[in-house]
Amino acid sequence: MIGTTPALYALGGGPVRLVGQGVLSPQVAFSRASTAFATGADGTAWQAAGVDAPRLSGAARRLLMEGQRTNLIQNPGNAGAAAGPLGSGGALPTGWGISTGINYEIAPVTRWGLPGVDIRFVGTPNTANARALSPGSFTTGTAGAQHAFSALVALVAGALPASLSSFVFRNGSETDIGVTFLPGAAPQRLSFTKTLPSTTVGPQFRWTFTNTTTAVDFTLFVSAWQVEAGGFVSTPVFPPAGTSAASTRAADLASLALGTARAARGTLAGTFLLPQAAPAGIELGLLQLDDGSEGNRIAFRIGAGGVTAGVQVVSGGSTAATLAGTAVTPGTAFRAALAWDPGGVALCLGGGAVQSYAGAPPPGLARLLIGRAAFGEIGPLDLHASRLPDSGLQALTTA
């Protein structure tokens, strides 16, 4: 399980490290009302983090922060699966379906930290028609709304035959292609985003053998089927082991009580990584100083419908200033510094020009929210006790 590791403390009056490599300071209050998954230090295998346990993700061991998401697939893992030849003792997970026309052998397993099944394709296909594998049991979505589809697959034994040109991961009721791929030894988490044409359209893998004379023998591992409302995919969500039901991963919440001195002035400097652009109409929050409400806040975020990291200053419920910021690249880490004092607010990204607002910060600032619905990673993140000069902001954010 992933959990909180020993604290890092500031030395010699220097900055307080709120997020370090694999470390979350005990000064930061963290909560999440569910278990959740994150990749481990190898960047490939997944680990489960228990309720209220922060996720320190990937080789960089940054703090992973996501908003709430529900997986509408009821059985994304291997509940109900049985080992053996399909139809002769072996069984797919409850609700899953697969086309006939070749022999299959099923084995429920856990690979790369995720529950799923090995499916062995063995024998000679009896037809060249297209075949499909689907997880079935799809809880009703919202027709006309964007949903992100994802699943994990890997070739774990044998070799793909020449008679198999490719696999397709797609929306099950449509003829358009989501993702075309060939399974390999490394796990692939495939994803695409679609507007649901109806309320019960789920994903499927689809493939075609081009002839019926070539014997095949290969095994695929399949896991982590997911359909979630939203414009991009998030980390895998599973129901409790052995059960089948749509399941929700609660939001990650991380906050720091500022106190009088920190509320008056300070500088936050850190590294951020978001895998995706912000979808239309939705901001991805990175840092927010506020009074416990949305009416008075300094928000560093990715603006809705794009990739621009900027700052919005809101006082008394009205926008006092907007610092336009800079476009960032999804999937690439960037450094930024946010500073404030009674004379105003400043932002610097990547060592570039400092943007400033020369006006009083919002009144009543009392807390810092870290990674509020960011759907991304943060760390390291340092809190300095003063508003550093512009040259200091540039130095801290230069790669």
PDB file of C-alpha atoms in Angstrom, residues 46-325:
ATOM      1  CA  TRP A  46       0.196  -0.168 -10.161  1.00  0.00           C
ATOM      2  CA  GLN A  47      -0.190   0.042  -6.390  1.00  0.00           C
ATOM      3  CA  ALA A  48      -3.296   0.538  -4.282  1.00  0.00           C
ATOM      4  CA  ALA A  49      -3.456   3.398  -1.789  1.00  0.00           C
ATOM      5  CA  GLY A  50      -5.929   3.033   1.051  1.00  0.00           C
ATOM      6  CA  VAL A  51      -8.494   5.531   2.280  1.00  0.00           C
ATOM      7  CA  ASP A  52      -6.836   8.857   3.179  1.00  0.00           C
ATOM      8  CA  ALA A  53      -3.432   7.665   1.919  1.00  0.00           C
ATOM      9  CA  PRO A  54      -1.711  10.034  -0.533  1.00  0.00           C
ATOM     10  CA  ARG A  55      -0.478   8.635  -3.819  1.00  0.00           C
ATOM     11  CA  LEU A  56       3.186   9.313  -4.653  1.00  0.00           C
ATOM     12  CA  SER A  57       3.269   8.345  -8.286  1.00  0.00           C
ATOM     13  CA  GLY A  58       5.765   7.072 -10.840  1.00  0.00           C
ATOM     14  CA  ALA A  59       9.536   7.264 -10.924  1.00  0.00           C
ATOM     15  CA  ALA A  60       9.450  10.927  -9.860  1.00  0.00           C
ATOM     16  CA  ARG A  61       7.253  10.021  -6.839  1.00  0.00           C
ATOM     17  CA  ARG A  62       5.173  13.169  -7.214  1.00  0.00           C
ATOM     18  CA  LEU A  63       1.898  13.707  -5.363  1.00  0.00           C
ATOM     19  CA  LEU A  64      -0.946  12.528  -7.617  1.00  0.00           C
ATOM     20  CA  MET A  65      -4.123  14.568  -7.237  1.00  0.00           C
ATOM     21  CA  GLU A  66      -7.402  13.742  -9.006  1.00  0.00           C
ATOM     22  CA  GLY A  67     -11.013  14.748  -8.725  1.00  0.00           C
ATOM     23  CA  GLN A  68     -13.858  12.286  -8.195  1.00  0.00           C
ATOM     24  CA  ARG A  69     -14.636   9.858 -11.018  1.00  0.00           C
ATOM     25  CA  THR A  70     -17.021   6.897 -11.372  1.00  0.00           C
ATOM     26  CA  ASN A  71     -16.194   3.850 -13.498  1.00  0.00           C
ATOM     27  CA  LEU A  72     -19.445   2.824 -15.168  1.00  0.00           C
ATOM     28  CA  ILE A  73     -18.099  -0.649 -16.027  1.00  0.00           C
ATOM     29  CA  GLN A  74     -19.405  -2.952 -13.310  1.00  0.00           C
ATOM     30  CA  ASN A  75     -16.702  -5.622 -13.563  1.00  0.00           C
ATOM     31  CA  PRO A  76     -13.421  -4.125 -14.807  1.00  0.00           C
ATOM     32  CA  GLY A  77     -11.281  -6.812 -13.140  1.00  0.00           C
ATOM     33  CA  ASN A  78     -11.841 -10.556 -12.792  1.00  0.00           C
ATOM     34  CA  ALA A  79     -14.781 -11.145 -10.437  1.00  0.00           C
ATOM     35  CA  GLY A  80     -16.470 -14.430 -11.338  1.00  0.00           C
ATOM     36  CA  ALA A  81     -13.694 -15.669 -13.638  1.00  0.00           C
ATOM     37  CA  ALA A  82     -12.666 -19.344 -13.472  1.00  0.00           C
ATOM     38  CA  ALA A  83      -9.547 -21.041 -14.817  1.00  0.00           C
ATOM     39  CA  GLY A  84      -9.799 -23.525 -17.665  1.00  0.00           C
ATOM     40  CA  PRO A  85     -11.012 -23.878 -21.258  1.00  0.00           C
ATOM     41  CA  LEU A  86     -13.949 -21.570 -21.872  1.00  0.00           C
ATOM     42  CA  GLY A  87     -17.125 -23.641 -21.717  1.00  0.00           C
ATOM     43  CA  SER A  88     -15.339 -26.595 -20.078  1.00  0.00           C
ATOM     44  CA  GLY A  89     -14.746 -25.295 -16.583  1.00  0.00           C
ATOM     45  CA  GLY A  90     -13.254 -21.969 -17.562  1.00  0.00           C
ATOM     46  CA  ALA A  91     -15.324 -18.806 -17.343  1.00  0.00           C
ATOM     47  CA  LEU A  92     -14.846 -15.172 -18.230  1.00  0.00           C
ATOM     48  CA  PRO A  93     -15.453 -12.573 -15.519  1.00  0.00           C
ATOM     49  CA  THR A  94     -19.117 -12.002 -14.783  1.00  0.00           C
ATOM     50  CA  GLY A  95     -20.770  -9.989 -17.551  1.00  0.00           C
ATOM     51  CA  TRP A  96     -17.909 -10.256 -20.048  1.00  0.00           C
ATOM     52  CA  GLY A  97     -18.561 -11.622 -23.523  1.00  0.00           C
ATOM     53  CA  ILE A  98     -16.380 -12.902 -26.360  1.00  0.00           C
ATOM     54  CA  SER A  99     -17.111 -14.066 -29.916  1.00  0.00           C
ATOM     55  CA  THR A 100     -17.003 -17.764 -30.756  1.00  0.00           C
ATOM     56  CA  GLY A 101     -15.007 -19.279 -33.610  1.00  0.00           C
ATOM     57  CA  ILE A 102     -11.792 -20.270 -31.830  1.00  0.00           C
ATOM     58  CA  ASN A 103     -10.854 -21.922 -28.538  1.00  0.00           C
ATOM     59  CA  TYR A 104     -10.127 -19.830 -25.470  1.00  0.00           C
ATOM     60  CA  GLU A 105      -8.527 -20.693 -22.152  1.00  0.00           C
ATOM     61  CA  ILE A 106      -9.159 -18.398 -19.203  1.00  0.00           C
ATOM     62  CA  ALA A 107      -7.022 -17.727 -16.122  1.00  0.00           C
ATOM     63  CA  PRO A 108      -7.875 -15.057 -13.515  1.00  0.00           C
ATOM     64  CA  VAL A 109      -4.606 -13.363 -12.505  1.00  0.00           C
ATOM     65  CA  THR A 110      -3.135 -10.159 -11.142  1.00  0.00           C
ATOM     66  CA  ARG A 111      -0.440  -8.541 -13.270  1.00  0.00           C
ATOM     67  CA  TRP A 112       1.258  -5.177 -12.840  1.00  0.00           C
ATOM     68  CA  GLY A 113      -0.782  -4.819  -9.666  1.00  0.00           C
ATOM     69  CA  LEU A 114      -4.170  -4.993 -11.437  1.00  0.00           C
ATOM     70  CA  PRO A 115      -6.764  -7.801 -11.333  1.00  0.00           C
ATOM     71  CA  GLY A 116      -7.668  -9.189 -14.736  1.00  0.00           C
ATOM     72  CA  VAL A 117      -7.647 -12.319 -16.860  1.00  0.00           C
ATOM     73  CA  ASP A 118      -5.264 -14.094 -19.178  1.00  0.00           C
ATOM     74  CA  ILE A 119      -7.127 -15.160 -22.317  1.00  0.00           C
ATOM     75  CA  ARG A 120      -5.355 -17.762 -24.429  1.00  0.00           C
ATOM     76  CA  PHE A 121      -6.364 -17.843 -28.096  1.00  0.00           C
ATOM     77  CA  VAL A 122      -5.574 -21.352 -29.353  1.00  0.00           C
ATOM     78  CA  GLY A 123      -6.514 -23.404 -32.420  1.00  0.00           C
ATOM     79  CA  THR A 124      -7.563 -22.603 -35.969  1.00  0.00           C
ATOM     80  CA  PRO A 125     -10.239 -19.932 -36.513  1.00  0.00           C
ATOM     81  CA  ASN A 126     -13.355 -21.328 -38.154  1.00  0.00           C
ATOM     82  CA  THR A 127     -14.304 -18.022 -39.789  1.00  0.00           C
ATOM     83  CA  ALA A 128     -12.615 -14.877 -41.018  1.00  0.00           C
ATOM     84  CA  ASN A 129     -15.341 -12.677 -39.554  1.00  0.00           C
ATOM     85  CA  ALA A 130     -14.564  -9.963 -37.010  1.00  0.00           C
ATOM     86  CA  ARG A 131     -14.635 -10.970 -33.355  1.00  0.00           C
ATOM     87  CA  ALA A 132     -15.009  -8.934 -30.188  1.00  0.00           C
ATOM     88  CA  LEU A 133     -14.350  -9.013 -26.441  1.00  0.00           C
ATOM     89  CA  SER A 134     -16.355  -6.737 -24.170  1.00  0.00           C
ATOM     90  CA  PRO A 135     -16.782  -6.274 -20.407  1.00  0.00           C
ATOM     91  CA  GLY A 136     -20.581  -5.996 -20.627  1.00  0.00           C
ATOM     92  CA  SER A 137     -22.465  -4.888 -17.497  1.00  0.00           C
ATOM     93  CA  PHE A 138     -22.303  -1.204 -18.297  1.00  0.00           C
ATOM     94  CA  THR A 139     -24.075   1.137 -15.901  1.00  0.00           C
ATOM     95  CA  THR A 140     -26.125   3.791 -17.682  1.00  0.00           C
ATOM     96  CA  GLY A 141     -24.172   6.815 -18.857  1.00  0.00           C
ATOM     97  CA  THR A 142     -25.452  10.157 -20.130  1.00  0.00           C
ATOM     98  CA  ALA A 143     -26.316  10.236 -23.827  1.00  0.00           C
ATOM     99  CA  GLY A 144     -24.758  13.223 -25.576  1.00  0.00           C
ATOM    100  CA  ALA A 145     -22.089  13.710 -22.890  1.00  0.00           C
ATOM    101  CA  GLN A 146     -18.363  13.143 -23.289  1.00  0.00           C
ATOM    102  CA  HIS A 147     -17.003   9.948 -21.754  1.00  0.00           C
ATOM    103  CA  ALA A 148     -13.460   8.593 -21.592  1.00  0.00           C
ATOM    104  CA  PHE A 149     -12.977   4.913 -22.481  1.00  0.00           C
ATOM    105  CA  SER A 150      -9.894   2.957 -21.359  1.00  0.00           C
ATOM    106  CA  ALA A 151      -8.565  -0.567 -20.834  1.00  0.00           C
ATOM    107  CA  LEU A 152      -5.220  -2.270 -20.253  1.00  0.00           C
ATOM    108  CA  VAL A 153      -3.893  -5.081 -22.455  1.00  0.00           C
ATOM    109  CA  ALA A 154      -0.595  -6.947 -22.907  1.00  0.00           C
ATOM    110  CA  LEU A 155       0.687  -9.947 -24.858  1.00  0.00           C
ATOM    111  CA  VAL A 156       1.941 -12.285 -22.110  1.00  0.00           C
ATOM    112  CA  ALA A 157       2.598 -15.518 -24.062  1.00  0.00           C
ATOM    113  CA  GLY A 158       3.035 -16.656 -27.659  1.00  0.00           C
ATOM    114  CA  ALA A 159       3.218 -14.465 -30.729  1.00  0.00           C
ATOM    115  CA  LEU A 160       0.578 -12.725 -32.789  1.00  0.00           C
ATOM    116  CA  PRO A 161       0.020 -14.564 -36.090  1.00  0.00           C
ATOM    117  CA  ALA A 162       0.458 -12.934 -39.475  1.00  0.00           C
ATOM    118  CA  SER A 163      -3.230 -13.603 -40.084  1.00  0.00           C
ATOM    119  CA  LEU A 164      -4.080 -11.023 -37.403  1.00  0.00           C
ATOM    120  CA  SER A 165      -3.493  -7.557 -38.831  1.00  0.00           C
ATOM    121  CA  SER A 166      -4.413  -5.478 -35.787  1.00  0.00           C
ATOM    122  CA  PHE A 167      -6.698  -5.025 -32.817  1.00  0.00           C
ATOM    123  CA  VAL A 168      -9.160  -2.171 -32.405  1.00  0.00           C
ATOM    124  CA  PHE A 169     -10.302  -0.678 -29.103  1.00  0.00           C
ATOM    125  CA  ARG A 170     -13.561   1.098 -29.794  1.00  0.00           C
ATOM    126  CA  ASN A 171     -17.045   2.125 -28.734  1.00  0.00           C
ATOM    127  CA  GLY A 172     -18.992  -1.127 -29.101  1.00  0.00           C
ATOM    128  CA  SER A 173     -22.014   0.047 -31.109  1.00  0.00           C
ATOM    129  CA  GLU A 174     -20.239   2.234 -33.630  1.00  0.00           C
ATOM    130  CA  THR A 175     -18.222   1.525 -36.739  1.00  0.00           C
ATOM    131  CA  ASP A 176     -15.650   4.267 -36.178  1.00  0.00           C
ATOM    132  CA  ILE A 177     -12.286   3.311 -34.693  1.00  0.00           C
ATOM    133  CA  GLY A 178     -11.156   4.480 -31.280  1.00  0.00           C
ATOM    134  CA  VAL A 179      -7.584   3.108 -31.146  1.00  0.00           C
ATOM    135  CA  THR A 180      -5.844   0.677 -33.504  1.00  0.00           C
ATOM    136  CA  PHE A 181      -2.966  -1.209 -31.885  1.00  0.00           C
ATOM    137  CA  LEU A 182      -0.948  -4.408 -31.662  1.00  0.00           C
ATOM    138  CA  PRO A 183      -0.523  -5.885 -28.164  1.00  0.00           C
ATOM    139  CA  GLY A 184       3.067  -6.161 -26.978  1.00  0.00           C
ATOM    140  CA  ALA A 185       4.871  -7.521 -23.943  1.00  0.00           C
ATOM    141  CA  ALA A 186       4.644  -4.178 -22.147  1.00  0.00           C
ATOM    142  CA  PRO A 187       1.181  -3.282 -20.830  1.00  0.00           C
ATOM    143  CA  GLN A 188      -0.670  -0.680 -22.870  1.00  0.00           C
ATOM    144  CA  ARG A 189      -3.385   1.418 -21.262  1.00  0.00           C
ATOM    145  CA  LEU A 190      -5.434   2.394 -24.284  1.00  0.00           C
ATOM    146  CA  SER A 191      -7.892   5.269 -24.177  1.00  0.00           C
ATOM    147  CA  PHE A 192     -10.108   7.504 -26.280  1.00  0.00           C
ATOM    148  CA  THR A 193     -12.887  10.000 -25.656  1.00  0.00           C
ATOM    149  CA  LYS A 194     -16.336   9.845 -27.242  1.00  0.00           C
ATOM    150  CA  THR A 195     -19.703  11.486 -26.945  1.00  0.00           C
ATOM    151  CA  LEU A 196     -22.086   8.698 -25.986  1.00  0.00           C
ATOM    152  CA  PRO A 197     -24.676   8.128 -28.732  1.00  0.00           C
ATOM    153  CA  SER A 198     -26.886   6.268 -26.234  1.00  0.00           C
ATOM    154  CA  THR A 199     -26.909   5.568 -22.522  1.00  0.00           C
ATOM    155  CA  THR A 200     -25.584   1.998 -22.542  1.00  0.00           C
ATOM    156  CA  VAL A 201     -22.780   1.894 -25.104  1.00  0.00           C
ATOM    157  CA  GLY A 202     -19.684   0.197 -23.694  1.00  0.00           C
ATOM    158  CA  PRO A 203     -16.169  -0.485 -25.005  1.00  0.00           C
ATOM    159  CA  GLN A 204     -14.834  -3.550 -26.788  1.00  0.00           C
ATOM    160  CA  PHE A 205     -11.692  -5.008 -28.300  1.00  0.00           C
ATOM    161  CA  ARG A 206     -12.281  -6.112 -31.892  1.00  0.00           C
ATOM    162  CA  TRP A 207     -10.073  -8.192 -34.194  1.00  0.00           C
ATOM    163  CA  THR A 208     -10.190 -10.210 -37.430  1.00  0.00           C
ATOM    164  CA  PHE A 209      -8.248 -13.293 -38.543  1.00  0.00           C
ATOM    165  CA  THR A 210      -7.664 -12.948 -42.280  1.00  0.00           C
ATOM    166  CA  ASN A 211      -7.762 -16.700 -43.001  1.00  0.00           C
ATOM    167  CA  THR A 212      -9.065 -19.916 -41.507  1.00  0.00           C
ATOM    168  CA  THR A 213      -6.089 -22.189 -42.212  1.00  0.00           C
ATOM    169  CA  THR A 214      -3.457 -20.790 -39.856  1.00  0.00           C
ATOM    170  CA  ALA A 215      -3.378 -22.083 -36.291  1.00  0.00           C
ATOM    171  CA  VAL A 216      -2.841 -19.497 -33.565  1.00  0.00           C
ATOM    172  CA  ASP A 217      -1.592 -19.677 -29.980  1.00  0.00           C
ATOM    173  CA  PHE A 218      -1.122 -16.505 -27.971  1.00  0.00           C
ATOM    174  CA  THR A 219      -2.296 -15.115 -24.641  1.00  0.00           C
ATOM    175  CA  LEU A 220      -3.512 -11.632 -23.787  1.00  0.00           C
ATOM    176  CA  PHE A 221      -3.860 -10.127 -20.327  1.00  0.00           C
ATOM    177  CA  VAL A 222      -6.864  -7.786 -20.117  1.00  0.00           C
ATOM    178  CA  SER A 223      -7.799  -5.560 -17.187  1.00  0.00           C
ATOM    179  CA  ALA A 224      -9.013  -2.137 -16.066  1.00  0.00           C
ATOM    180  CA  TRP A 225     -11.955  -1.640 -18.413  1.00  0.00           C
ATOM    181  CA  GLN A 226     -13.225   1.855 -17.699  1.00  0.00           C
ATOM    182  CA  VAL A 227     -15.866   4.292 -18.912  1.00  0.00           C
ATOM    183  CA  GLU A 228     -16.033   7.580 -17.009  1.00  0.00           C
ATOM    184  CA  ALA A 229     -17.835  10.842 -17.632  1.00  0.00           C
ATOM    185  CA  GLY A 230     -15.320  13.490 -18.650  1.00  0.00           C
ATOM    186  CA  GLY A 231     -13.033  14.694 -21.374  1.00  0.00           C
ATOM    187  CA  PHE A 232     -10.010  12.567 -20.443  1.00  0.00           C
ATOM    188  CA  VAL A 233      -9.114   9.309 -18.727  1.00  0.00           C
ATOM    189  CA  SER A 234      -8.114   9.090 -15.052  1.00  0.00           C
ATOM    190  CA  THR A 235      -6.461   6.312 -13.040  1.00  0.00           C
ATOM    191  CA  PRO A 236      -8.118   2.850 -12.908  1.00  0.00           C
ATOM    192  CA  VAL A 237     -11.147   2.436 -10.651  1.00  0.00           C
ATOM    193  CA  PHE A 238     -12.208  -0.999  -9.364  1.00  0.00           C
ATOM    194  CA  PRO A 239     -15.060  -2.161  -7.121  1.00  0.00           C
ATOM    195  CA  PRO A 240     -14.155  -4.113  -3.971  1.00  0.00           C
ATOM    196  CA  ALA A 241     -12.451  -7.427  -4.764  1.00  0.00           C
ATOM    197  CA  GLY A 242     -14.861 -10.137  -5.893  1.00  0.00           C
ATOM    198  CA  THR A 243     -17.770  -7.766  -6.529  1.00  0.00           C
ATOM    199  CA  SER A 244     -19.357  -6.243  -9.633  1.00  0.00           C
ATOM    200  CA  ALA A 245     -20.732  -2.717  -9.469  1.00  0.00           C
ATOM    201  CA  ALA A 246     -20.071   0.742 -10.810  1.00  0.00           C
ATOM    202  CA  SER A 247     -17.496   2.189  -8.442  1.00  0.00           C
ATOM    203  CA  THR A 248     -16.379   5.682  -7.491  1.00  0.00           C
ATOM    204  CA  ARG A 249     -12.915   6.929  -6.657  1.00  0.00           C
ATOM    205  CA  ALA A 250     -13.294   9.889  -4.307  1.00  0.00           C
ATOM    206  CA  ALA A 251     -11.450  13.163  -4.832  1.00  0.00           C
ATOM    207  CA  ASP A 252      -7.972  13.697  -3.431  1.00  0.00           C
ATOM    208  CA  LEU A 253      -7.961  16.657  -1.023  1.00  0.00           C
ATOM    209  CA  ALA A 254      -4.778  18.297   0.271  1.00  0.00           C
ATOM    210  CA  SER A 255      -4.727  21.529   2.257  1.00  0.00           C
ATOM    211  CA  LEU A 256      -2.524  23.602   4.538  1.00  0.00           C
ATOM    212  CA  ALA A 257      -3.712  26.046   7.185  1.00  0.00           C
ATOM    213  CA  LEU A 258      -1.790  29.248   6.462  1.00  0.00           C
ATOM    214  CA  GLY A 259      -1.809  31.170   9.717  1.00  0.00           C
ATOM    215  CA  THR A 260      -1.437  34.941   9.877  1.00  0.00           C
ATOM    216  CA  ALA A 261       2.163  35.241   8.661  1.00  0.00           C
ATOM    217  CA  ARG A 262       1.811  32.874   5.690  1.00  0.00           C
ATOM    218  CA  ALA A 263      -1.481  34.441   4.663  1.00  0.00           C
ATOM    219  CA  ALA A 264       0.162  37.862   4.519  1.00  0.00           C
ATOM    220  CA  ARG A 265       3.113  36.949   2.320  1.00  0.00           C
ATOM    221  CA  GLY A 266       4.920  33.999   0.825  1.00  0.00           C
ATOM    222  CA  THR A 267       6.115  32.173  -2.268  1.00  0.00           C
ATOM    223  CA  LEU A 268       5.164  28.724  -3.515  1.00  0.00           C
ATOM    224  CA  ALA A 269       7.622  27.163  -5.955  1.00  0.00           C
ATOM    225  CA  GLY A 270       7.258  23.715  -7.438  1.00  0.00           C
ATOM    226  CA  THR A 271       7.055  21.277 -10.304  1.00  0.00           C
ATOM    227  CA  PHE A 272       3.768  20.303 -11.932  1.00  0.00           C
ATOM    228  CA  LEU A 273       2.726  17.745 -14.541  1.00  0.00           C
ATOM    229  CA  LEU A 274      -0.698  17.321 -16.110  1.00  0.00           C
ATOM    230  CA  PRO A 275      -1.219  14.500 -18.626  1.00  0.00           C
ATOM    231  CA  GLN A 276      -3.972  16.342 -20.475  1.00  0.00           C
ATOM    232  CA  ALA A 277      -5.317  19.726 -21.480  1.00  0.00           C
ATOM    233  CA  ALA A 278      -8.233  21.164 -19.553  1.00  0.00           C
ATOM    234  CA  PRO A 279     -11.528  20.259 -21.264  1.00  0.00           C
ATOM    235  CA  ALA A 280     -14.033  22.883 -22.323  1.00  0.00           C
ATOM    236  CA  GLY A 281     -15.721  24.557 -19.390  1.00  0.00           C
ATOM    237  CA  ILE A 282     -13.479  22.976 -16.740  1.00  0.00           C
ATOM    238  CA  GLU A 283     -10.373  24.395 -15.054  1.00  0.00           C
ATOM    239  CA  LEU A 284      -7.685  22.131 -13.618  1.00  0.00           C
ATOM    240  CA  GLY A 285      -6.617  23.576 -10.272  1.00  0.00           C
ATOM    241  CA  LEU A 286      -2.953  23.484  -9.261  1.00  0.00           C
ATOM    242  CA  LEU A 287      -2.729  25.773  -6.214  1.00  0.00           C
ATOM    243  CA  GLN A 288      -5.323  27.943  -4.492  1.00  0.00           C
ATOM    244  CA  LEU A 289      -5.093  30.361  -1.573  1.00  0.00           C
ATOM    245  CA  ASP A 290      -8.538  31.222  -0.240  1.00  0.00           C
ATOM    246  CA  ASP A 291     -10.680  32.098   2.764  1.00  0.00           C
ATOM    247  CA  GLY A 292     -12.540  28.784   2.674  1.00  0.00           C
ATOM    248  CA  SER A 293     -14.803  29.927  -0.139  1.00  0.00           C
ATOM    249  CA  GLU A 294     -14.622  30.740  -3.838  1.00  0.00           C
ATOM    250  CA  GLY A 295     -15.351  34.417  -3.173  1.00  0.00           C
ATOM    251  CA  ASN A 296     -11.831  35.362  -2.098  1.00  0.00           C
ATOM    252  CA  ARG A 297      -9.021  33.400  -3.708  1.00  0.00           C
ATOM    253  CA  ILE A 298      -5.770  33.366  -5.618  1.00  0.00           C
ATOM    254  CA  ALA A 299      -6.042  30.441  -8.034  1.00  0.00           C
ATOM    255  CA  PHE A 300      -3.155  29.050 -10.089  1.00  0.00           C
ATOM    256  CA  ARG A 301      -4.777  26.783 -12.670  1.00  0.00           C
ATOM    257  CA  ILE A 302      -4.910  25.517 -16.214  1.00  0.00           C
ATOM    258  CA  GLY A 303      -7.615  27.550 -17.902  1.00  0.00           C
ATOM    259  CA  ALA A 304     -10.713  25.816 -19.233  1.00  0.00           C
ATOM    260  CA  GLY A 305     -10.460  24.436 -22.736  1.00  0.00           C
ATOM    261  CA  GLY A 306      -6.712  24.717 -23.119  1.00  0.00           C
ATOM    262  CA  VAL A 307      -3.181  24.335 -21.772  1.00  0.00           C
ATOM    263  CA  THR A 308      -2.446  27.810 -20.412  1.00  0.00           C
ATOM    264  CA  ALA A 309      -1.264  27.957 -16.801  1.00  0.00           C
ATOM    265  CA  GLY A 310      -2.323  31.275 -15.287  1.00  0.00           C
ATOM    266  CA  VAL A 311      -3.613  32.966 -12.142  1.00  0.00           C
ATOM    267  CA  GLN A 312      -7.012  34.386 -11.290  1.00  0.00           C
ATOM    268  CA  VAL A 313      -7.388  36.766  -8.342  1.00  0.00           C
ATOM    269  CA  VAL A 314     -10.932  36.973  -6.970  1.00  0.00           C
ATOM    270  CA  SER A 315     -11.960  39.448  -4.246  1.00  0.00           C
ATOM    271  CA  GLY A 316     -15.471  39.766  -2.890  1.00  0.00           C
ATOM    272  CA  GLY A 317     -16.781  37.407  -5.537  1.00  0.00           C
ATOM    273  CA  SER A 318     -15.440  39.451  -8.472  1.00  0.00           C
ATOM    274  CA  THR A 319     -12.329  38.914 -10.576  1.00  0.00           C
ATOM    275  CA  ALA A 320      -9.754  41.535  -9.589  1.00  0.00           C
ATOM    276  CA  ALA A 321      -7.006  40.350 -11.921  1.00  0.00           C
ATOM    277  CA  THR A 322      -5.998  37.638 -14.339  1.00  0.00           C
ATOM    278  CA  LEU A 323      -2.357  36.780 -14.991  1.00  0.00           C
ATOM    279  CA  ALA A 324      -2.456  35.153 -18.411  1.00  0.00           C
ATOM    280  CA  GLY A 325       0.489  32.848 -17.820  1.00  0.00           C
TER     281      GLY A 325
END
